[in-house]
mmCIF file of C-alpha atoms in Angstrom:
data_model
loop_
_atom_site.group_PDB
_atom_site.id
_atom_site.type_symbol
_atom_site.label_atom_id
_atom_site.label_comp_id
_atom_site.label_asym_id
_atom_site.label_seq_id
_atom_site.Cartn_x
_atom_site.Cartn_y
_atom_site.Cartn_z
ATOM 1 C CA UNK V 420 31.794 -56.603 186.022
ATOM 2 C CA UNK V 421 29.474 -53.729 185.205
ATOM 3 C CA UNK V 422 26.623 -55.242 187.205
ATOM 4 C CA UNK V 423 28.913 -55.738 190.213
ATOM 5 C CA UNK V 424 30.052 -52.110 190.056
ATOM 6 C CA UNK V 425 26.496 -50.878 189.716
ATOM 7 C CA UNK V 426 25.373 -53.099 192.576
ATOM 8 C CA UNK V 427 28.188 -51.757 194.768
ATOM 9 C CA UNK V 428 27.233 -48.149 193.988
ATOM 10 C CA UNK V 429 23.571 -48.826 194.710
ATOM 11 C CA UNK V 430 24.521 -50.602 197.924
ATOM 12 C CA UNK V 431 26.488 -47.549 199.075
ATOM 13 C CA UNK V 432 23.534 -45.332 198.171
ATOM 14 C CA UNK V 433 21.159 -47.553 200.115
ATOM 15 C CA UNK V 434 23.427 -47.637 203.174
ATOM 16 C CA UNK V 435 23.677 -43.843 203.179
ATOM 17 C CA UNK V 436 19.879 -43.559 202.933
ATOM 18 C CA UNK V 437 19.452 -46.023 205.824
ATOM 19 C CA UNK V 438 21.989 -44.084 207.895
ATOM 20 C CA UNK V 439 20.181 -40.838 207.161
ATOM 21 C CA UNK V 440 16.813 -42.334 208.122
ATOM 22 C CA UNK V 441 18.239 -43.776 211.348
ATOM 23 C CA UNK V 442 19.813 -40.512 212.480
ATOM 24 C CA UNK V 443 17.608 -38.151 210.502
ATOM 25 C CA UNK V 444 16.962 -35.701 213.330
ATOM 26 C CA UNK V 445 20.616 -35.208 214.226
ATOM 27 C CA UNK V 446 21.741 -35.096 210.591
ATOM 28 C CA UNK V 447 19.102 -32.514 209.702
ATOM 29 C CA UNK V 448 20.194 -30.306 212.604
ATOM 30 C CA UNK V 449 23.825 -30.630 211.551
ATOM 31 C CA UNK V 450 23.063 -29.885 207.897
ATOM 32 C CA UNK V 451 20.989 -26.834 208.814
ATOM 33 C CA UNK V 452 23.779 -25.567 211.036
ATOM 34 C CA UNK V 453 26.450 -26.039 208.354
ATOM 35 C CA UNK V 454 24.286 -24.485 205.619
ATOM 36 C CA UNK V 455 23.357 -21.527 207.830
ATOM 37 C CA UNK V 456 26.933 -20.969 208.971
ATOM 38 C CA UNK V 457 28.225 -20.982 205.389
ATOM 39 C CA UNK V 458 25.434 -18.609 204.370
ATOM 40 C CA UNK V 459 26.275 -16.109 207.105
ATOM 41 C CA UNK V 460 29.979 -16.341 206.301
ATOM 42 C CA UNK V 461 29.108 -15.620 202.672
ATOM 43 C CA UNK V 462 27.089 -12.589 203.782
ATOM 44 C CA UNK V 463 29.993 -11.395 205.950
ATOM 45 C CA UNK V 464 32.271 -11.648 202.949
ATOM 46 C CA UNK V 465 29.711 -9.927 200.705
ATOM 47 C CA UNK V 466 29.374 -6.928 203.013
ATOM 48 C CA UNK V 467 33.074 -6.907 203.912
ATOM 49 C CA UNK V 468 32.474 -7.777 207.557
ATOM 50 C CA UNK V 469 35.583 -9.444 208.914
ATOM 51 C CA UNK V 470 36.902 -10.035 212.388
ATOM 52 C CA UNK V 471 36.128 -12.173 215.417
ATOM 53 C CA UNK V 472 32.885 -10.356 216.256
ATOM 54 C CA UNK V 473 31.245 -11.211 212.936
ATOM 55 C CA UNK V 474 32.555 -14.782 213.086
ATOM 56 C CA UNK V 475 30.977 -15.259 216.511
ATOM 57 C CA UNK V 476 27.767 -13.711 215.197
ATOM 58 C CA UNK V 477 27.717 -16.234 212.339
ATOM 59 C CA UNK V 478 28.270 -19.127 214.762
ATOM 60 C CA UNK V 479 25.485 -17.982 217.118
ATOM 61 C CA UNK V 480 22.963 -17.274 214.356
ATOM 62 C CA UNK V 481 23.741 -20.628 212.707
ATOM 63 C CA UNK V 482 23.067 -22.372 216.036
ATOM 64 C CA UNK V 483 19.715 -20.579 216.252
ATOM 65 C CA UNK V 484 18.850 -21.516 212.661
ATOM 66 C CA UNK V 485 19.623 -25.170 213.351
ATOM 67 C CA UNK V 486 16.645 -25.276 215.710
ATOM 68 C CA UNK V 487 14.079 -23.458 213.562
ATOM 69 C CA UNK V 488 12.295 -24.484 210.339
ATOM 70 C CA UNK V 489 14.427 -24.159 207.222
ATOM 71 C CA UNK V 490 12.171 -21.520 205.645
ATOM 72 C CA UNK V 491 12.700 -19.191 208.626
ATOM 73 C CA UNK V 492 16.419 -18.902 207.876
ATOM 74 C CA UNK V 493 15.415 -16.273 205.317
ATOM 75 C CA UNK V 494 14.092 -14.087 208.130
ATOM 76 C CA UNK V 495 17.427 -14.356 209.943
ATOM 77 C CA UNK V 496 19.261 -13.389 206.742
ATOM 78 C CA UNK V 497 16.983 -10.350 206.379
ATOM 79 C CA UNK V 498 17.790 -9.347 209.953
ATOM 80 C CA UNK V 499 21.543 -9.705 209.345
ATOM 81 C CA UNK V 500 21.418 -7.773 206.061
ATOM 82 C CA UNK V 501 19.404 -4.997 207.686
ATOM 83 C CA UNK V 502 21.933 -4.826 210.524
ATOM 84 C CA UNK V 503 24.798 -4.403 208.070
ATOM 85 C CA UNK V 504 22.936 -1.811 205.993
ATOM 86 C CA UNK V 505 22.183 0.247 209.110
ATOM 87 C CA UNK V 506 25.922 0.835 209.332
ATOM 88 C CA UNK V 507 25.921 2.320 205.820
ATOM 89 C CA UNK V 508 22.775 4.349 205.223
ATOM 90 C CA UNK V 509 19.202 4.297 206.508
ATOM 91 C CA UNK V 510 17.786 4.909 203.036
ATOM 92 C CA UNK V 511 19.432 1.679 201.872
ATOM 93 C CA UNK V 512 17.650 -0.123 204.704
ATOM 94 C CA UNK V 513 14.305 1.256 203.509
ATOM 95 C CA UNK V 514 15.172 0.417 199.909
ATOM 96 C CA UNK V 515 16.160 -3.154 200.845
ATOM 97 C CA UNK V 516 13.102 -3.814 203.021
ATOM 98 C CA UNK V 517 10.839 -2.449 200.283
ATOM 99 C CA UNK V 518 12.462 -4.913 197.857
ATOM 100 C CA UNK V 519 11.948 -7.751 200.366
ATOM 101 C CA UNK V 520 8.246 -6.879 200.671
ATOM 102 C CA UNK V 521 7.987 -6.722 196.873
ATOM 103 C CA UNK V 522 9.603 -10.149 196.565
ATOM 104 C CA UNK V 523 7.086 -11.567 199.049
ATOM 105 C CA UNK V 524 4.119 -10.086 197.201
ATOM 106 C CA UNK V 525 5.342 -11.302 193.814
ATOM 107 C CA UNK V 526 6.675 -14.780 194.599
ATOM 108 C CA UNK V 527 6.947 -15.423 198.346
ATOM 109 C CA UNK V 528 3.251 -15.910 199.032
ATOM 110 C CA UNK V 529 2.911 -18.247 196.032
ATOM 111 C CA UNK V 530 6.110 -20.320 196.029
ATOM 112 C CA UNK V 531 6.680 -22.136 199.317
ATOM 113 C CA UNK V 532 10.453 -22.256 198.946
ATOM 114 C CA UNK V 533 10.922 -18.711 197.614
ATOM 115 C CA UNK V 534 12.465 -17.462 200.849
ATOM 116 C CA UNK V 535 14.992 -20.280 200.926
ATOM 117 C CA UNK V 536 15.960 -19.652 197.283
ATOM 118 C CA UNK V 537 16.445 -15.932 197.896
ATOM 119 C CA UNK V 538 18.326 -16.422 201.157
ATOM 120 C CA UNK V 539 20.870 -18.928 199.863
ATOM 121 C CA UNK V 540 21.629 -17.214 196.540
ATOM 122 C CA UNK V 541 24.759 -15.454 197.954
ATOM 123 C CA UNK V 542 26.140 -18.814 199.113
ATOM 124 C CA UNK V 543 26.282 -20.159 195.544
ATOM 125 C CA UNK V 544 28.264 -17.114 194.429
ATOM 126 C CA UNK V 545 30.496 -17.360 197.487
ATOM 127 C CA UNK V 546 31.300 -21.000 196.632
ATOM 128 C CA UNK V 547 31.952 -20.095 192.954
ATOM 129 C CA UNK V 548 29.107 -22.300 191.656
ATOM 130 C CA UNK V 549 26.399 -19.749 190.730
ATOM 131 C CA UNK V 550 24.818 -21.931 188.023
ATOM 132 C CA UNK V 551 23.979 -24.637 190.559
ATOM 133 C CA UNK V 552 21.197 -22.386 191.848
ATOM 134 C CA UNK V 553 19.190 -22.224 188.574
ATOM 135 C CA UNK V 554 19.776 -25.937 187.952
ATOM 136 C CA UNK V 555 18.315 -26.863 191.340
ATOM 137 C CA UNK V 556 15.479 -24.363 190.890
ATOM 138 C CA UNK V 557 14.613 -25.925 187.530
ATOM 139 C CA UNK V 558 14.708 -29.416 189.047
ATOM 140 C CA UNK V 559 12.681 -28.875 192.200
ATOM 141 C CA UNK V 560 10.724 -25.637 191.837
ATOM 142 C CA UNK V 561 8.563 -23.854 189.263
ATOM 143 C CA UNK V 562 8.369 -20.554 187.386
ATOM 144 C CA UNK V 563 7.735 -18.653 190.611
ATOM 145 C CA UNK V 564 10.926 -20.221 191.908
ATOM 146 C CA UNK V 565 12.686 -18.663 188.908
ATOM 147 C CA UNK V 566 11.346 -15.295 190.038
ATOM 148 C CA UNK V 567 12.644 -15.914 193.568
ATOM 149 C CA UNK V 568 16.021 -16.813 192.070
ATOM 150 C CA UNK V 569 16.142 -13.465 190.251
ATOM 151 C CA UNK V 570 15.430 -11.634 193.503
ATOM 152 C CA UNK V 571 18.199 -13.617 195.191
ATOM 153 C CA UNK V 572 20.708 -12.733 192.470
ATOM 154 C CA UNK V 573 19.613 -9.082 192.595
ATOM 155 C CA UNK V 574 20.102 -8.985 196.382
ATOM 156 C CA UNK V 575 23.565 -10.478 195.937
ATOM 157 C CA UNK V 576 24.622 -7.793 193.464
ATOM 158 C CA UNK V 577 23.000 -5.220 195.718
ATOM 159 C CA UNK V 578 25.443 -6.367 198.379
ATOM 160 C CA UNK V 579 28.396 -6.031 196.012
ATOM 161 C CA UNK V 580 27.531 -2.354 195.584
ATOM 162 C CA UNK V 581 27.624 -1.574 199.305
ATOM 163 C CA UNK V 582 31.416 -1.129 199.444
ATOM 164 C CA UNK V 583 31.298 1.493 196.671
ATOM 165 C CA UNK V 584 28.370 3.205 198.369
ATOM 166 C CA UNK V 585 30.329 3.452 201.637
ATOM 167 C CA UNK V 586 33.202 5.156 199.826
ATOM 168 C CA UNK V 587 30.800 7.501 198.041
ATOM 169 C CA UNK V 588 28.968 8.466 201.239
ATOM 170 C CA UNK V 589 32.181 9.072 203.141
ATOM 171 C CA UNK V 590 33.246 11.642 200.542
ATOM 172 C CA UNK V 591 29.824 13.308 200.101
ATOM 173 C CA UNK V 592 29.057 16.654 201.727
ATOM 174 C CA UNK V 593 25.277 16.628 201.352
ATOM 175 C CA UNK V 594 22.351 14.751 199.882
ATOM 176 C CA UNK V 595 23.792 11.433 201.023
ATOM 177 C CA UNK V 596 20.457 9.625 200.971
ATOM 178 C CA UNK V 597 19.807 10.545 197.358
ATOM 179 C CA UNK V 598 23.329 9.539 196.391
ATOM 180 C CA UNK V 599 23.009 6.117 198.070
ATOM 181 C CA UNK V 600 19.745 5.143 196.408
ATOM 182 C CA UNK V 601 20.817 6.546 193.070
ATOM 183 C CA UNK V 602 24.064 4.614 193.237
ATOM 184 C CA UNK V 603 22.162 1.344 193.708
ATOM 185 C CA UNK V 604 19.907 2.049 190.740
ATOM 186 C CA UNK V 605 22.840 3.013 188.536
ATOM 187 C CA UNK V 606 24.774 -0.084 189.604
ATOM 188 C CA UNK V 607 21.990 -2.365 188.370
ATOM 189 C CA UNK V 608 21.414 -0.461 185.143
ATOM 190 C CA UNK V 609 25.099 -0.173 184.227
ATOM 191 C CA UNK V 610 26.451 -3.538 185.378
ATOM 192 C CA UNK V 611 26.316 -5.858 182.331
ATOM 193 C CA UNK V 612 27.626 -8.823 184.310
ATOM 194 C CA UNK V 613 24.643 -8.719 186.673
ATOM 195 C CA UNK V 614 22.186 -8.692 183.769
ATOM 196 C CA UNK V 615 24.197 -11.398 181.981
ATOM 197 C CA UNK V 616 24.191 -13.692 185.027
ATOM 198 C CA UNK V 617 20.441 -13.160 185.426
ATOM 199 C CA UNK V 618 19.831 -13.985 181.750
ATOM 200 C CA UNK V 619 21.985 -17.112 181.888
ATOM 201 C CA UNK V 620 20.313 -18.204 185.136
ATOM 202 C CA UNK V 621 16.791 -17.769 183.733
ATOM 203 C CA UNK V 622 17.584 -19.684 180.536
ATOM 204 C CA UNK V 623 19.247 -22.455 182.547
ATOM 205 C CA UNK V 624 16.374 -22.774 185.024
ATOM 206 C CA UNK V 625 13.666 -22.750 182.342
ATOM 207 C CA UNK V 626 15.414 -25.352 180.159
ATOM 208 C CA UNK V 627 16.073 -27.600 183.155
ATOM 209 C CA UNK V 628 12.440 -27.274 184.215
ATOM 210 C CA UNK V 629 11.100 -28.086 180.719
ATOM 211 C CA UNK V 630 13.349 -31.121 180.180
ATOM 212 C CA UNK V 631 13.095 -32.375 183.762
ATOM 213 C CA UNK V 632 9.329 -32.801 183.518
ATOM 214 C CA UNK V 633 9.377 -34.755 180.251
ATOM 215 C CA UNK V 634 8.703 -38.501 180.090
ATOM 216 C CA UNK V 635 11.464 -39.616 177.721
ATOM 217 C CA UNK V 636 14.326 -41.757 179.000
ATOM 218 C CA UNK V 637 16.998 -40.077 181.133
ATOM 219 C CA UNK V 638 15.088 -36.782 181.036
ATOM 220 C CA UNK V 639 16.356 -35.795 184.501
ATOM 221 C CA UNK V 640 20.028 -36.009 183.597
ATOM 222 C CA UNK V 641 19.533 -34.585 180.117
ATOM 223 C CA UNK V 642 17.848 -31.609 181.786
ATOM 224 C CA UNK V 643 20.929 -30.998 183.945
ATOM 225 C CA UNK V 644 23.242 -31.271 180.945
ATOM 226 C CA UNK V 645 21.122 -29.098 178.641
ATOM 227 C CA UNK V 646 20.549 -26.413 181.250
ATOM 228 C CA UNK V 647 24.191 -26.263 182.278
ATOM 229 C CA UNK V 648 25.533 -26.072 178.730
ATOM 230 C CA UNK V 649 22.985 -23.442 177.713
ATOM 231 C CA UNK V 650 23.904 -21.308 180.708
ATOM 232 C CA UNK V 651 27.577 -21.582 179.837
ATOM 233 C CA UNK V 652 26.980 -20.659 176.175
ATOM 234 C CA UNK V 653 24.895 -17.626 177.130
ATOM 235 C CA UNK V 654 27.483 -16.433 179.645
ATOM 236 C CA UNK V 655 30.452 -16.868 177.295
ATOM 237 C CA UNK V 656 28.621 -15.263 174.373
ATOM 238 C CA UNK V 657 27.503 -12.367 176.556
ATOM 239 C CA UNK V 658 31.043 -11.918 177.895
ATOM 240 C CA UNK V 659 32.294 -11.505 174.318
ATOM 241 C CA UNK V 660 29.443 -9.241 173.187
ATOM 242 C CA UNK V 661 29.593 -6.921 176.204
ATOM 243 C CA UNK V 662 33.391 -7.192 176.547
ATOM 244 C CA UNK V 663 33.202 -8.410 180.138
ATOM 245 C CA UNK V 664 36.520 -9.448 181.592
ATOM 246 C CA UNK V 665 35.933 -12.569 183.631
ATOM 247 C CA UNK V 666 37.730 -15.777 184.538
ATOM 248 C CA UNK V 667 35.994 -18.032 182.021
ATOM 249 C CA UNK V 668 37.993 -21.089 183.019
ATOM 250 C CA UNK V 669 36.841 -20.656 186.588
ATOM 251 C CA UNK V 670 33.269 -20.278 185.393
ATOM 252 C CA UNK V 671 33.543 -23.451 183.287
ATOM 253 C CA UNK V 672 35.003 -25.373 186.240
ATOM 254 C CA UNK V 673 32.223 -24.066 188.452
ATOM 255 C CA UNK V 674 29.652 -25.210 185.894
ATOM 256 C CA UNK V 675 31.096 -28.735 185.756
ATOM 257 C CA UNK V 676 31.046 -28.924 189.552
ATOM 258 C CA UNK V 677 27.463 -27.601 189.564
ATOM 259 C CA UNK V 678 26.255 -30.258 187.127
ATOM 260 C CA UNK V 679 28.050 -32.979 189.091
ATOM 261 C CA UNK V 680 26.449 -31.856 192.372
ATOM 262 C CA UNK V 681 23.007 -31.681 190.717
ATOM 263 C CA UNK V 682 23.457 -35.202 189.317
ATOM 264 C CA UNK V 683 24.458 -36.490 192.769
ATOM 265 C CA UNK V 684 21.423 -34.817 194.327
ATOM 266 C CA UNK V 685 19.182 -36.536 191.783
ATOM 267 C CA UNK V 686 21.016 -39.840 192.296
ATOM 268 C CA UNK V 687 20.311 -39.846 196.032
ATOM 269 C CA UNK V 688 16.806 -38.468 195.586
ATOM 270 C CA UNK V 689 15.600 -40.991 193.011
ATOM 271 C CA UNK V 690 16.940 -43.117 190.160
ATOM 272 C CA UNK V 691 14.879 -45.340 187.907
ATOM 273 C CA UNK V 692 15.502 -48.369 185.695
ATOM 274 C CA UNK V 693 14.795 -47.453 182.080
ATOM 275 C CA UNK V 694 15.610 -51.001 180.999
ATOM 276 C CA UNK V 695 12.471 -52.283 182.751
ATOM 277 C CA UNK V 696 9.918 -49.817 181.419
ATOM 278 C CA UNK V 697 6.384 -51.162 181.283
ATOM 279 C CA UNK V 698 3.245 -49.748 179.741
ATOM 280 C CA UNK V 699 -0.345 -49.903 180.855
ATOM 281 C CA UNK V 700 -3.434 -49.151 178.810
ATOM 282 C CA UNK V 701 -6.942 -48.878 180.187
ATOM 283 C CA UNK V 702 -10.137 -47.075 179.379
ATOM 284 C CA UNK V 703 -13.273 -45.778 180.980
ATOM 285 C CA UNK V 704 -16.464 -44.294 179.566
ATOM 286 C CA UNK V 705 -14.794 -41.003 178.562
ATOM 287 C CA UNK V 706 -11.051 -41.586 178.055
ATOM 288 C CA UNK V 707 -8.478 -44.116 176.892
ATOM 289 C CA UNK V 708 -5.332 -44.037 179.061
ATOM 290 C CA UNK V 709 -1.718 -44.804 178.169
ATOM 291 C CA UNK V 710 0.499 -45.080 181.247
ATOM 292 C CA UNK V 711 4.276 -45.441 181.178
ATOM 293 C CA UNK V 712 5.546 -47.136 184.357
ATOM 294 C CA UNK V 713 9.268 -46.867 185.112
ATOM 295 C CA UNK V 714 10.459 -48.715 188.252
ATOM 296 C CA UNK V 715 12.590 -46.990 190.876
ATOM 297 C CA UNK V 716 15.956 -48.625 191.470
ATOM 298 C CA UNK V 717 16.900 -49.657 194.995
ATOM 299 C CA UNK V 718 18.982 -52.802 194.462
ATOM 300 C CA UNK V 719 20.074 -54.783 191.418
ATOM 301 C CA UNK V 720 17.847 -57.679 190.511
ATOM 302 C CA UNK V 721 14.752 -56.330 192.192
ATOM 303 C CA UNK V 722 11.606 -57.345 190.356
ATOM 304 C CA UNK V 723 9.075 -54.786 189.370
ATOM 305 C CA UNK V 724 5.406 -55.431 188.788
ATOM 306 C CA UNK V 725 3.162 -52.386 188.787
ATOM 307 C CA UNK V 726 -0.203 -52.780 190.411
ATOM 308 C CA UNK V 727 -3.139 -51.810 188.232
ATOM 309 C CA UNK V 728 -6.460 -51.154 189.883
ATOM 310 C CA UNK V 729 -9.342 -52.015 187.613
ATOM 311 C CA UNK V 730 -13.112 -52.071 187.852
ATOM 312 C CA UNK V 731 -15.855 -53.767 185.955
ATOM 313 C CA UNK V 732 -16.223 -50.661 183.781
ATOM 314 C CA UNK V 733 -12.545 -50.583 182.722
ATOM 315 C CA UNK V 734 -10.583 -52.667 180.247
ATOM 316 C CA UNK V 735 -6.918 -53.005 181.236
ATOM 317 C CA UNK V 736 -3.920 -54.036 179.112
ATOM 318 C CA UNK V 737 -0.483 -54.429 180.670
ATOM 319 C CA UNK V 738 2.699 -55.200 178.720
ATOM 320 C CA UNK V 739 6.408 -54.550 179.078
ATOM 321 C CA UNK V 740 8.808 -52.535 176.950
ATOM 322 C CA UNK V 741 9.789 -55.422 174.654
ATOM 323 C CA UNK V 742 6.170 -56.183 173.811
ATOM 324 C CA UNK V 743 5.509 -52.499 173.112
#
């Protein structure tokens, strides 16, 4: 019964992969459009931009993003953020663009996907699954990706301060530029929830990264579980220590959804059969090698026989998990 269920699940997975490969171009365009549209709607919500005009703007920009490389969506998000900030204060525009340049110098020119991580950070908060971002960063990026994630979270909380800045500027009689910049700095230094989210995100991403790249069985899924639980513990403990009023049940539900989505992403990306682990040993003039070979799973009952390339100068031993 279990084998039939597993075979059915793997068959569904395979059919979805075949469908994606067959219509990959159209599906990629559709996914980019949906992701971009949701991102721009999240930015509209973040900067309190409602109404038909901003909805149309999101639709048009999403259509443009569907036809450009994924990494260039970050440039469109910078343009949209700058446009919104121009309506508040020019010094905030300068402050934001300086932060964007700093993020590029620190992580953007090193990590290929830094722009994408920074750009889509507000979307995870908008969808109430903020911990999914550090989990995915830990799975598919590196330590520079963690830095990009921090910039993305910082830009999100920067956006949450804009409403207060607008109220402050409307009531100021002079020195508005100084007040605007100072308000941003004070918001980051005095907002414990922002610092708490950043701390939880860093711990989650680092733990996921460390476990995900280990060779023990089920390391990928253990990484998701360990990272998610650690992030939850840090957030709940910090909420108690700093007396932060937050909807913990909503955060817990968001965490469970985040871990489920991450597990599904890994499931469709790659799964392997730990019951058919095989080991290979070989040596050359300088080293003795121990190789652990774990077959990828495509369908139930598929045989696996790793190919070992040897030469006259190498001695090769190949045996399966039971013999080991």
